Tab-separated table of C-alpha atoms in Angstrom:
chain	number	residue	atom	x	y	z
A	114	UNK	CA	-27.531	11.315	-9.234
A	115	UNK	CA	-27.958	7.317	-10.145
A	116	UNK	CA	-27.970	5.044	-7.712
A	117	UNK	CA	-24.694	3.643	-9.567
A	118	UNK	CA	-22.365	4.667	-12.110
A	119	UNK	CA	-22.032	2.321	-15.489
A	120	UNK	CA	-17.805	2.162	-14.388
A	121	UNK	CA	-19.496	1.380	-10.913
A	122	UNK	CA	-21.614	-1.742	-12.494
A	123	UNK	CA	-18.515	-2.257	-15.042
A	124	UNK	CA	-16.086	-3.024	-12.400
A	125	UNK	CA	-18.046	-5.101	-10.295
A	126	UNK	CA	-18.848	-7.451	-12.913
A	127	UNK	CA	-22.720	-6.868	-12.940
A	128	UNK	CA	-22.765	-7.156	-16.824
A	129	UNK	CA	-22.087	-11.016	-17.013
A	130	UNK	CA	-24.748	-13.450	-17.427
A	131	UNK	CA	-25.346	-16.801	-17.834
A	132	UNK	CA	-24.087	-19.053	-20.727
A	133	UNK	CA	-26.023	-18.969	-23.668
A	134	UNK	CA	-27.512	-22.550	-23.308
A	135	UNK	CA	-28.801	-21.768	-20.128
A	136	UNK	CA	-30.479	-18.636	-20.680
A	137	UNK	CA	-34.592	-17.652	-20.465
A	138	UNK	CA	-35.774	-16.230	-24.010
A	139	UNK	CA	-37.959	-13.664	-21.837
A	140	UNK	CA	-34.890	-12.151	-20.835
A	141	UNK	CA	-33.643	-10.921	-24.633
A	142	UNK	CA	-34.581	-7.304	-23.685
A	143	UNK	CA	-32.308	-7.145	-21.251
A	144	UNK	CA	-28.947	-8.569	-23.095
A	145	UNK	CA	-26.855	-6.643	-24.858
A	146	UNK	CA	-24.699	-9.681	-26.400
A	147	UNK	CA	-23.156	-12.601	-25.992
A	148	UNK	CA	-19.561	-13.416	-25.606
A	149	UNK	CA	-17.630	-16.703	-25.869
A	150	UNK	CA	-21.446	-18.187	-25.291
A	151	UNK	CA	-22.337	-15.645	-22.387
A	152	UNK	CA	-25.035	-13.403	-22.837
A	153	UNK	CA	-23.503	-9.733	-21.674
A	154	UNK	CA	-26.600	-7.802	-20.187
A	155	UNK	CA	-27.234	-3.635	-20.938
A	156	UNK	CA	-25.995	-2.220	-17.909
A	157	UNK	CA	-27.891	1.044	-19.290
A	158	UNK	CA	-31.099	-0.707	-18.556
A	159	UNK	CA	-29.598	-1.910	-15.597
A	160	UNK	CA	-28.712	1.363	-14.382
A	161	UNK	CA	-32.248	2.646	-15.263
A	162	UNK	CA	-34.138	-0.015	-13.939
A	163	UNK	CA	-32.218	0.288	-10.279
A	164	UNK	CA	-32.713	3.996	-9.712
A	165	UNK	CA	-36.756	2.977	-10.694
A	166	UNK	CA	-35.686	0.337	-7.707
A	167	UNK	CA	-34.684	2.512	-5.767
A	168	UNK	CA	-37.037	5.526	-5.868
A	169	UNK	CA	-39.835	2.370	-5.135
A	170	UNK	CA	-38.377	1.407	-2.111
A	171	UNK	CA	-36.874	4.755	-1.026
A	172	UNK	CA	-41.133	5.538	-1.088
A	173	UNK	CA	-42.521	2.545	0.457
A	174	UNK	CA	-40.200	2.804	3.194
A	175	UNK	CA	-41.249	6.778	3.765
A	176	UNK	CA	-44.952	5.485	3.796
A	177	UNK	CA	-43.997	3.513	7.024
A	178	UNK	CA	-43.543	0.050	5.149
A	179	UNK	CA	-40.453	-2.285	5.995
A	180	UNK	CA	-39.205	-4.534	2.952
A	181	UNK	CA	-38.189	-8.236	3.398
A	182	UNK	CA	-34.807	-9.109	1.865
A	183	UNK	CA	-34.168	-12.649	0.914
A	184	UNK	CA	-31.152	-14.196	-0.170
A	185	UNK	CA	-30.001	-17.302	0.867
A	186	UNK	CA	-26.839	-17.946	-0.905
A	187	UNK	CA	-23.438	-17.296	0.077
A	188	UNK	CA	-22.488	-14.600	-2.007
A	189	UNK	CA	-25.668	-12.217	-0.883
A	190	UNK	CA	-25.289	-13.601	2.843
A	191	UNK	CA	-23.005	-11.409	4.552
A	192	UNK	CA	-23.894	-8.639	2.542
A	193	UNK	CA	-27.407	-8.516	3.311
A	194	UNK	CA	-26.613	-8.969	7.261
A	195	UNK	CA	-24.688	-6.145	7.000
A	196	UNK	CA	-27.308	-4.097	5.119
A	197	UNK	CA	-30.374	-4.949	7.331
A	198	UNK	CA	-28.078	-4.205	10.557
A	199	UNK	CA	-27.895	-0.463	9.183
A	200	UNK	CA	-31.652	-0.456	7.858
A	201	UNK	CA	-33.063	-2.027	10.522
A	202	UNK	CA	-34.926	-4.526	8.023
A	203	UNK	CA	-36.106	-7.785	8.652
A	204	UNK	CA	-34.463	-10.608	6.326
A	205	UNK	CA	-33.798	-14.348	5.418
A	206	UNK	CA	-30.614	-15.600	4.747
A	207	UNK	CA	-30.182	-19.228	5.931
A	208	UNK	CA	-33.484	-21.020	4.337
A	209	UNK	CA	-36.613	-20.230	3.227
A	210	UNK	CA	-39.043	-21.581	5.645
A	211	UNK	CA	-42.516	-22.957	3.140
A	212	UNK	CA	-45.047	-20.286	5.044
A	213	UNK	CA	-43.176	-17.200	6.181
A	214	UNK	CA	-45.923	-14.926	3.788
A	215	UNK	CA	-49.129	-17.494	3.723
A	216	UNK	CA	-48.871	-19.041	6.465
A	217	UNK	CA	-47.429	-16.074	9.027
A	218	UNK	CA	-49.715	-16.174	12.066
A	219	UNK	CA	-47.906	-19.850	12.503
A	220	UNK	CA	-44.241	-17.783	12.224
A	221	UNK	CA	-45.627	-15.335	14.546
A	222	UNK	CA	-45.927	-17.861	16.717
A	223	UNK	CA	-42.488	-19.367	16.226
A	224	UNK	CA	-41.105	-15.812	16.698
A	225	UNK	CA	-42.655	-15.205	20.085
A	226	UNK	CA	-40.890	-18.697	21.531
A	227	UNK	CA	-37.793	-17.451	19.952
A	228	UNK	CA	-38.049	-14.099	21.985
A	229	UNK	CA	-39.091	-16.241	25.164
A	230	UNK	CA	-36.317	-18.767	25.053
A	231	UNK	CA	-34.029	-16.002	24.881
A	232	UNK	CA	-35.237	-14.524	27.656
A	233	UNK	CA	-34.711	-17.529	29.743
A	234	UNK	CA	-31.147	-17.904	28.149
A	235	UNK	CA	-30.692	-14.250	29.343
A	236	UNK	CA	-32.038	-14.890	33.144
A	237	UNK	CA	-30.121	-18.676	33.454
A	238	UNK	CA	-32.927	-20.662	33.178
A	239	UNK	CA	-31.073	-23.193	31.235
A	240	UNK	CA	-28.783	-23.983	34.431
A	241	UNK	CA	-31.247	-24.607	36.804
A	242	UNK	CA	-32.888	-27.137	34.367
A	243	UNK	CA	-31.883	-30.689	34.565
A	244	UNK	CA	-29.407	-31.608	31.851
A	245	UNK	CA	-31.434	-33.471	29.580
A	246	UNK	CA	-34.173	-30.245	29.228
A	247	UNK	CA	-31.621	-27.688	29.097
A	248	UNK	CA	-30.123	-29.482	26.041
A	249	UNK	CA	-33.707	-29.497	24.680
A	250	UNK	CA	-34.036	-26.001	24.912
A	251	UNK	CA	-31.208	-24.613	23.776
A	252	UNK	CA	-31.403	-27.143	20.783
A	253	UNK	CA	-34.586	-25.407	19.984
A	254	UNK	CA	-33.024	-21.723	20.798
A	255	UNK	CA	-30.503	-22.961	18.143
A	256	UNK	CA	-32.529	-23.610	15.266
A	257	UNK	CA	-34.995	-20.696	15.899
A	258	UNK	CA	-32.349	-18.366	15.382
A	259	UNK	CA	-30.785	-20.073	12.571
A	260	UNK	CA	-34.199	-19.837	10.724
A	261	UNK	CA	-35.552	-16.625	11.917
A	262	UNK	CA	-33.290	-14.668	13.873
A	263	UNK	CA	-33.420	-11.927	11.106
A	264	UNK	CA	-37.332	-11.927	11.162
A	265	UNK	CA	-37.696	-11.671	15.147
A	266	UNK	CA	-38.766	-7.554	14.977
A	267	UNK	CA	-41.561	-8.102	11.978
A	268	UNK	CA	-44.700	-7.762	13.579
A	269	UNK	CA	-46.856	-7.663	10.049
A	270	UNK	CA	-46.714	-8.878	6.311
A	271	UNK	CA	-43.166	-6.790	4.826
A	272	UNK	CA	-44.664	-3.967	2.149
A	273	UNK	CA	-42.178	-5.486	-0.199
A	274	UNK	CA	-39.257	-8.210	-1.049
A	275	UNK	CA	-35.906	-7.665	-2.407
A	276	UNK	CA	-34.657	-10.841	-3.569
A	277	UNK	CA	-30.946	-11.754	-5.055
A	278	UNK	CA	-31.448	-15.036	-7.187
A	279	UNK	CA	-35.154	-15.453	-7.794
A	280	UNK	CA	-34.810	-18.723	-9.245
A	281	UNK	CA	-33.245	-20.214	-6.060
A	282	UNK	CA	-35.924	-18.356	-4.235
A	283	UNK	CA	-38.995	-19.839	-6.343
A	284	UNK	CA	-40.528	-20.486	-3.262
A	285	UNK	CA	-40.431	-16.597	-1.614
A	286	UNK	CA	-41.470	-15.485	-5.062
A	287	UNK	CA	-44.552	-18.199	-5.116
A	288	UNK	CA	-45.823	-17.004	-1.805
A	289	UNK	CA	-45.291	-13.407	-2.172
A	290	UNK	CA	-47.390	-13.254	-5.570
A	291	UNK	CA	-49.949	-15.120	-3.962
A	292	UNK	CA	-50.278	-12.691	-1.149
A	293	UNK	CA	-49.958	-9.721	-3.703
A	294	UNK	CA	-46.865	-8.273	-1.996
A	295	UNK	CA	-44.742	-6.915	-4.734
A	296	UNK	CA	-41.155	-8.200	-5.210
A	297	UNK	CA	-38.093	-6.012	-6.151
A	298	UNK	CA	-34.862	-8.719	-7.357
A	299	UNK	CA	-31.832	-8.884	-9.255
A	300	UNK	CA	-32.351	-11.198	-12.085
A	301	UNK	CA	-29.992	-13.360	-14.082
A	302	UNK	CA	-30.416	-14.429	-17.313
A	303	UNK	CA	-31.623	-17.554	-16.220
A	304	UNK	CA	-34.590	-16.270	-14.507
A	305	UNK	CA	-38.313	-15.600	-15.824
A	306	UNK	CA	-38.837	-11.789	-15.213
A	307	UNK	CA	-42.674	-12.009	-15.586
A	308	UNK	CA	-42.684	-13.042	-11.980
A	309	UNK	CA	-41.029	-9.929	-10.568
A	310	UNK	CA	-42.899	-6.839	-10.355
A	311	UNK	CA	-39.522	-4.429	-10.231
A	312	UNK	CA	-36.739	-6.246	-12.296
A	313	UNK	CA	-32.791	-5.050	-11.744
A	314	UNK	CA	-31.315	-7.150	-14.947
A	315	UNK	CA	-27.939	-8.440	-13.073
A	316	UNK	CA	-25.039	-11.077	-12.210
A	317	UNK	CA	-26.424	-12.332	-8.874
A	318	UNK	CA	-23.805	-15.300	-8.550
A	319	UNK	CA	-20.619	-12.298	-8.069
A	320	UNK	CA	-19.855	-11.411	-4.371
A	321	UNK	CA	-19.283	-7.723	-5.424
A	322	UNK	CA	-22.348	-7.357	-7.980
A	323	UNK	CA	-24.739	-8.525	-5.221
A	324	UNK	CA	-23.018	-6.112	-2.565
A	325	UNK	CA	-23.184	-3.233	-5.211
A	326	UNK	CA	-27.008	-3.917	-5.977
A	327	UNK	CA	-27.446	-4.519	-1.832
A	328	UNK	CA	-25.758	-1.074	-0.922
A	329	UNK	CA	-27.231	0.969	-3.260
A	330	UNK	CA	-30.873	-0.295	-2.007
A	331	UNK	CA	-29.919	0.036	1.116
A	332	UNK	CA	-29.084	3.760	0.280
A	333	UNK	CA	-32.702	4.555	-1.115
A	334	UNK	CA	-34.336	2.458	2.247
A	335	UNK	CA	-32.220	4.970	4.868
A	336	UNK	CA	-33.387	7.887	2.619
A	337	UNK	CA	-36.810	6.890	3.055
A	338	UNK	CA	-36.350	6.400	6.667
A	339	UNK	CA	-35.304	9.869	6.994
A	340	UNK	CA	-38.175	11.242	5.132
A	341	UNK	CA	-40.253	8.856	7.722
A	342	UNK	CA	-38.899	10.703	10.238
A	343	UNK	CA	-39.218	14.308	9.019
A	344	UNK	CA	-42.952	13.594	8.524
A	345	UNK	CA	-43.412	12.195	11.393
A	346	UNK	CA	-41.571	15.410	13.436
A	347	UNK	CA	-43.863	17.723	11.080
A	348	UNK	CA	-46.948	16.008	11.667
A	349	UNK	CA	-46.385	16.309	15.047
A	350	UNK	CA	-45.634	20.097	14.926
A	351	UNK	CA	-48.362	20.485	13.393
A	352	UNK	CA	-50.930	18.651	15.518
A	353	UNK	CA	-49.099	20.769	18.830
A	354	UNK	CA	-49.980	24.352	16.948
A	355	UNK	CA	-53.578	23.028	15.963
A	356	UNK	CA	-53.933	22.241	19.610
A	357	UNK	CA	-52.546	25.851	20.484
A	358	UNK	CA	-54.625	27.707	18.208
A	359	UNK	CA	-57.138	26.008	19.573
A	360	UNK	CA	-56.697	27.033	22.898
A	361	UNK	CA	-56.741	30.531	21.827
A	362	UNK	CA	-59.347	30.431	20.335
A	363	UNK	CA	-60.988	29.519	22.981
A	364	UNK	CA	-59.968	32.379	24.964
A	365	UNK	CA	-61.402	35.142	23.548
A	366	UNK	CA	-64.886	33.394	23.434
A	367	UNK	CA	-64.476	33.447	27.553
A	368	UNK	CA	-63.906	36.754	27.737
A	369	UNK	CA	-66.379	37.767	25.708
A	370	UNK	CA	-69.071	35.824	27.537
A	371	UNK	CA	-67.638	37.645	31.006
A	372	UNK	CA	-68.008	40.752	29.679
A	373	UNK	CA	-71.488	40.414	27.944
A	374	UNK	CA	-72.839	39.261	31.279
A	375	UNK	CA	-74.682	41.312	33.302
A	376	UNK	CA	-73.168	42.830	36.528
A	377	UNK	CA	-73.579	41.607	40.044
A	378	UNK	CA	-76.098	43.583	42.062
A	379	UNK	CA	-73.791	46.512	44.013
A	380	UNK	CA	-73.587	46.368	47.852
A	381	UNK	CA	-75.801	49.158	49.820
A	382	UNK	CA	-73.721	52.396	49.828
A	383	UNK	CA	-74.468	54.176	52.974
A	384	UNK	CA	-76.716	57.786	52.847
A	385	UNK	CA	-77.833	56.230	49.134
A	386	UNK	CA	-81.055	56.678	47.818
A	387	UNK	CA	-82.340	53.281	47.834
A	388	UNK	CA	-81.384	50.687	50.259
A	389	UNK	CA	-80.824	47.118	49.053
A	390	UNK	CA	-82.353	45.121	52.213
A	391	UNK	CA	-83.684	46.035	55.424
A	392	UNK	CA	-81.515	48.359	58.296
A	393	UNK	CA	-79.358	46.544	59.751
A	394	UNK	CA	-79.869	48.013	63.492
A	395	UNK	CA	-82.410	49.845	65.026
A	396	UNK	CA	-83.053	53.895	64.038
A	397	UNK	CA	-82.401	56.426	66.338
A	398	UNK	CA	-85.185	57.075	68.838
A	399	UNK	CA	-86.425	53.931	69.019
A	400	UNK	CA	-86.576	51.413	71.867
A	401	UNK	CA	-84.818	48.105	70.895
A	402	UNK	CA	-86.994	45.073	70.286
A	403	UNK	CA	-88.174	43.501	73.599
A	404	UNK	CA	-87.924	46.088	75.679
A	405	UNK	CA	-90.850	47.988	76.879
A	406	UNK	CA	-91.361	51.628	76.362
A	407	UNK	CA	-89.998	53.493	79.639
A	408	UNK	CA	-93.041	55.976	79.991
A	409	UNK	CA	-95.193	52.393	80.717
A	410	UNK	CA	-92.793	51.202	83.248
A	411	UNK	CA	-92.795	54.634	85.147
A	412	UNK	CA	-97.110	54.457	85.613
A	413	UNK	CA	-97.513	50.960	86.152
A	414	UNK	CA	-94.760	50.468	88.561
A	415	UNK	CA	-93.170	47.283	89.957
A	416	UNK	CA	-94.892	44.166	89.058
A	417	UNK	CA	-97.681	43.334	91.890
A	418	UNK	CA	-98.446	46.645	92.746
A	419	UNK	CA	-101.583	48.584	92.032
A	420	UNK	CA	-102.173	51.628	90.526
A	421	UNK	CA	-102.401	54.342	93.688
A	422	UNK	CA	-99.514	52.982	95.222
A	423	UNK	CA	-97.625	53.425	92.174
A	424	UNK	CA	-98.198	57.053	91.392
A	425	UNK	CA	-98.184	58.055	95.086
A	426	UNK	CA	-94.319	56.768	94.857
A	427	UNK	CA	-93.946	58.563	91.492
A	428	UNK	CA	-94.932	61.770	93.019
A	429	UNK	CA	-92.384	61.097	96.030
A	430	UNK	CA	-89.224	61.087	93.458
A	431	UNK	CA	-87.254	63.894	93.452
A	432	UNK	CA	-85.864	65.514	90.280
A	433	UNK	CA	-82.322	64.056	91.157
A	434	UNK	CA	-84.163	60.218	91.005
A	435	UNK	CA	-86.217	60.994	88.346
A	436	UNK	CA	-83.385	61.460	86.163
A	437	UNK	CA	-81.384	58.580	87.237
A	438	UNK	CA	-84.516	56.714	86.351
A	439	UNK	CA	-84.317	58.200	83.181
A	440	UNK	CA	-81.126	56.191	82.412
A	441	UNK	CA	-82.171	53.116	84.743
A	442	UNK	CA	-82.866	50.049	82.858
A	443	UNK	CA	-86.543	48.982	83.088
A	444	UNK	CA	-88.089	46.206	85.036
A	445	UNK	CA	-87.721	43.849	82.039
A	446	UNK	CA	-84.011	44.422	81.972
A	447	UNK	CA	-83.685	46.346	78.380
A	448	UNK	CA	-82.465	49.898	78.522
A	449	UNK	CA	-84.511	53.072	79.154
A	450	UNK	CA	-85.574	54.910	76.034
A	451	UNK	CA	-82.891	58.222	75.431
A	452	UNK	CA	-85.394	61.308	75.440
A	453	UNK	CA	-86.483	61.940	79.314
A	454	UNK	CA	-88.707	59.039	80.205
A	455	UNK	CA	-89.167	60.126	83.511
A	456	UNK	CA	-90.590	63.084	83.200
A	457	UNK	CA	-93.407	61.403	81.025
A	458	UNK	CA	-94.030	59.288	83.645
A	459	UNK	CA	-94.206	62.183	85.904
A	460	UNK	CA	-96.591	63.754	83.940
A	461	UNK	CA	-98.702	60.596	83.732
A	462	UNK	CA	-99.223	59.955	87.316
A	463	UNK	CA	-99.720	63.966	88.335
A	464	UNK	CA	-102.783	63.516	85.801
A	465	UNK	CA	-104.345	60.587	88.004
């Protein structure tokens, strides 16, 4: 569907040029005829030539690009306000300012003091100033927005111009074809078309041609903003399920590495055929360690005493005590060996 209808650019008057005397010869392939000395212009180019417009701008925009739009007379004013307010665009409507494109690190500049004096404006600043600075300030807050109030968001060079009335803004189109930023305008028959890079053959000096051309680019801009958006949502979608197919991939590498590796050494199983370390207590049969065997204590006695002595008292025990000895813990103080020490001892000293 076209951007506009021919009845569309019919009623709105976009078909009348400029008189004859007044007219550039490198406009004749866009004029249709003349009339009473105006030069009518092909609104079938002009039709053409604005969806071309469009579908440029409608692109640049979905690239991430904003455009610039510059018009500075009173019939584009209002118009263009009320475009940029929808598009969120940056524009110029009160004067062109020599420097906005070659010269913008100076405007960036100017742009930041606008955004700090209306800060202080915001906070009452100006109030607690004496009178004399306060006037000062808001005399400068004044003219800042009056010159670029409509630039304050742009943060870089715009991806492209649209400009209604190229020949009023010579100096927009001078510095934008210096910097090579390509210009999209609505030209009269007055103007030299070599200098613009997308040409919309049109009356720019009617209120309602210049809010027809406005609306329609404005049309193809929120388009393009929508695409921007949808890629943007993709692209993210997409970067969150490489991430997650990622992760699990990951996961089955883990689990094959746990189960490839070898398993951890198995804990002694009691009555098993091999033990892992050494027993953990002492056998049956066998005296703890430090305590002295209980057929040695029987023989030798109590410390200090000689050998007689001791087996004459070992042959005085009676069966009764030399069974309680056999339980009796030894001189040492570690327990008697289970297995009739006594009677060992017995034996021992009946030998001497």
């Amino acid at each position: 569907m076209p951007a506009a209808t021919l009845r569309q650019l019919l009623e709105a008057g976009v078909h009348f040029g400029h008189q004859t005397s007044r007219w550039n010869p490198k406009m004749r392939d866009y004029i249709f005829t003349s009339r009473d000395r105006i030069h009518i212009i092909d609104l079938a180019k002009t039709q053409t030539l604005l969806d071309e417009a469009c579908d440029y701008l409608r692109d640049l925009v979905a690239g991430g690009q904003k455009v610039l739009f510059v018009g500075t007379k009173k019939q584009a004013q209002d118009a263009i306000v009320e475009c940029c307010g929808r598009t969120g665009q940056p524009y110029v409507v009160h004067r062109w300012m020599g420097g906005m494109l070659t010269n913008f690190p100076v405007i960036q500049r100017q742009l930041k003091r606008l955004i700090e004096l209306r800060a202080m404006n915001e906070r009452g600043d100006f109030e607690r100033m004496s009178g004399k600075e306060a006037n000062e300030h808001r005399d400068q807050l004044q003219r800042l927005e009056r010159n670029f109030a409509g630039m304050v968001e742009m943060r870089r060079l715009p991806g492209a111009l649209f400009v209604i009335d190229c020949k009023k803004e010579r100096l927009a189109v001078a510095e934008a074809n210096r910097v090579g930023i390509p210009i999209v305008a609505l030209v009269d028959t007055n103007c030299d078309p070599d200098l613009i890079q997308h040409v919309i053959p049109g009356n720019d000096d009617a209120i309602r041609s210049c809010r027809l051309v406005i609306n329609a680019v404005s049309e193809a801009i929120l388009e393009g903003e929508r695409l921007l958006s949808e890629r943007e949502l993709r692209e993210r979608a997409e970067a969150e399920a490489e991430v997650a197919r990622a992760a699990n991939a990951v996961a089955p590498d883990g689990e094959a590495e746990e189960a490839a590796a070898p398993p951890a050494a198995a804990s002694p199983v009691p009555g098993g055929a091999e033990a892992s370390g050494p027993p953990s207590g002492p056998a049956a049969g066998e005296a703890p360690a430090g305590e002295a065997p209980a057929a040695a204590t029987a023989v030798t006695g109590e410390p200090g005493e000689d050998g007689p002595l001791a087996a004459t008292r070992s042959r005085a025990r009676t069966p009764h005590a030399a069974q309680e000895g056999a339980t009796a813990p030894s001189s040492d103080g570690g327990a008697a060996g289970a297995g009739g020490t006594a009677p060992d001892g017995e034996t021992a000293a009946e030998g001497e």
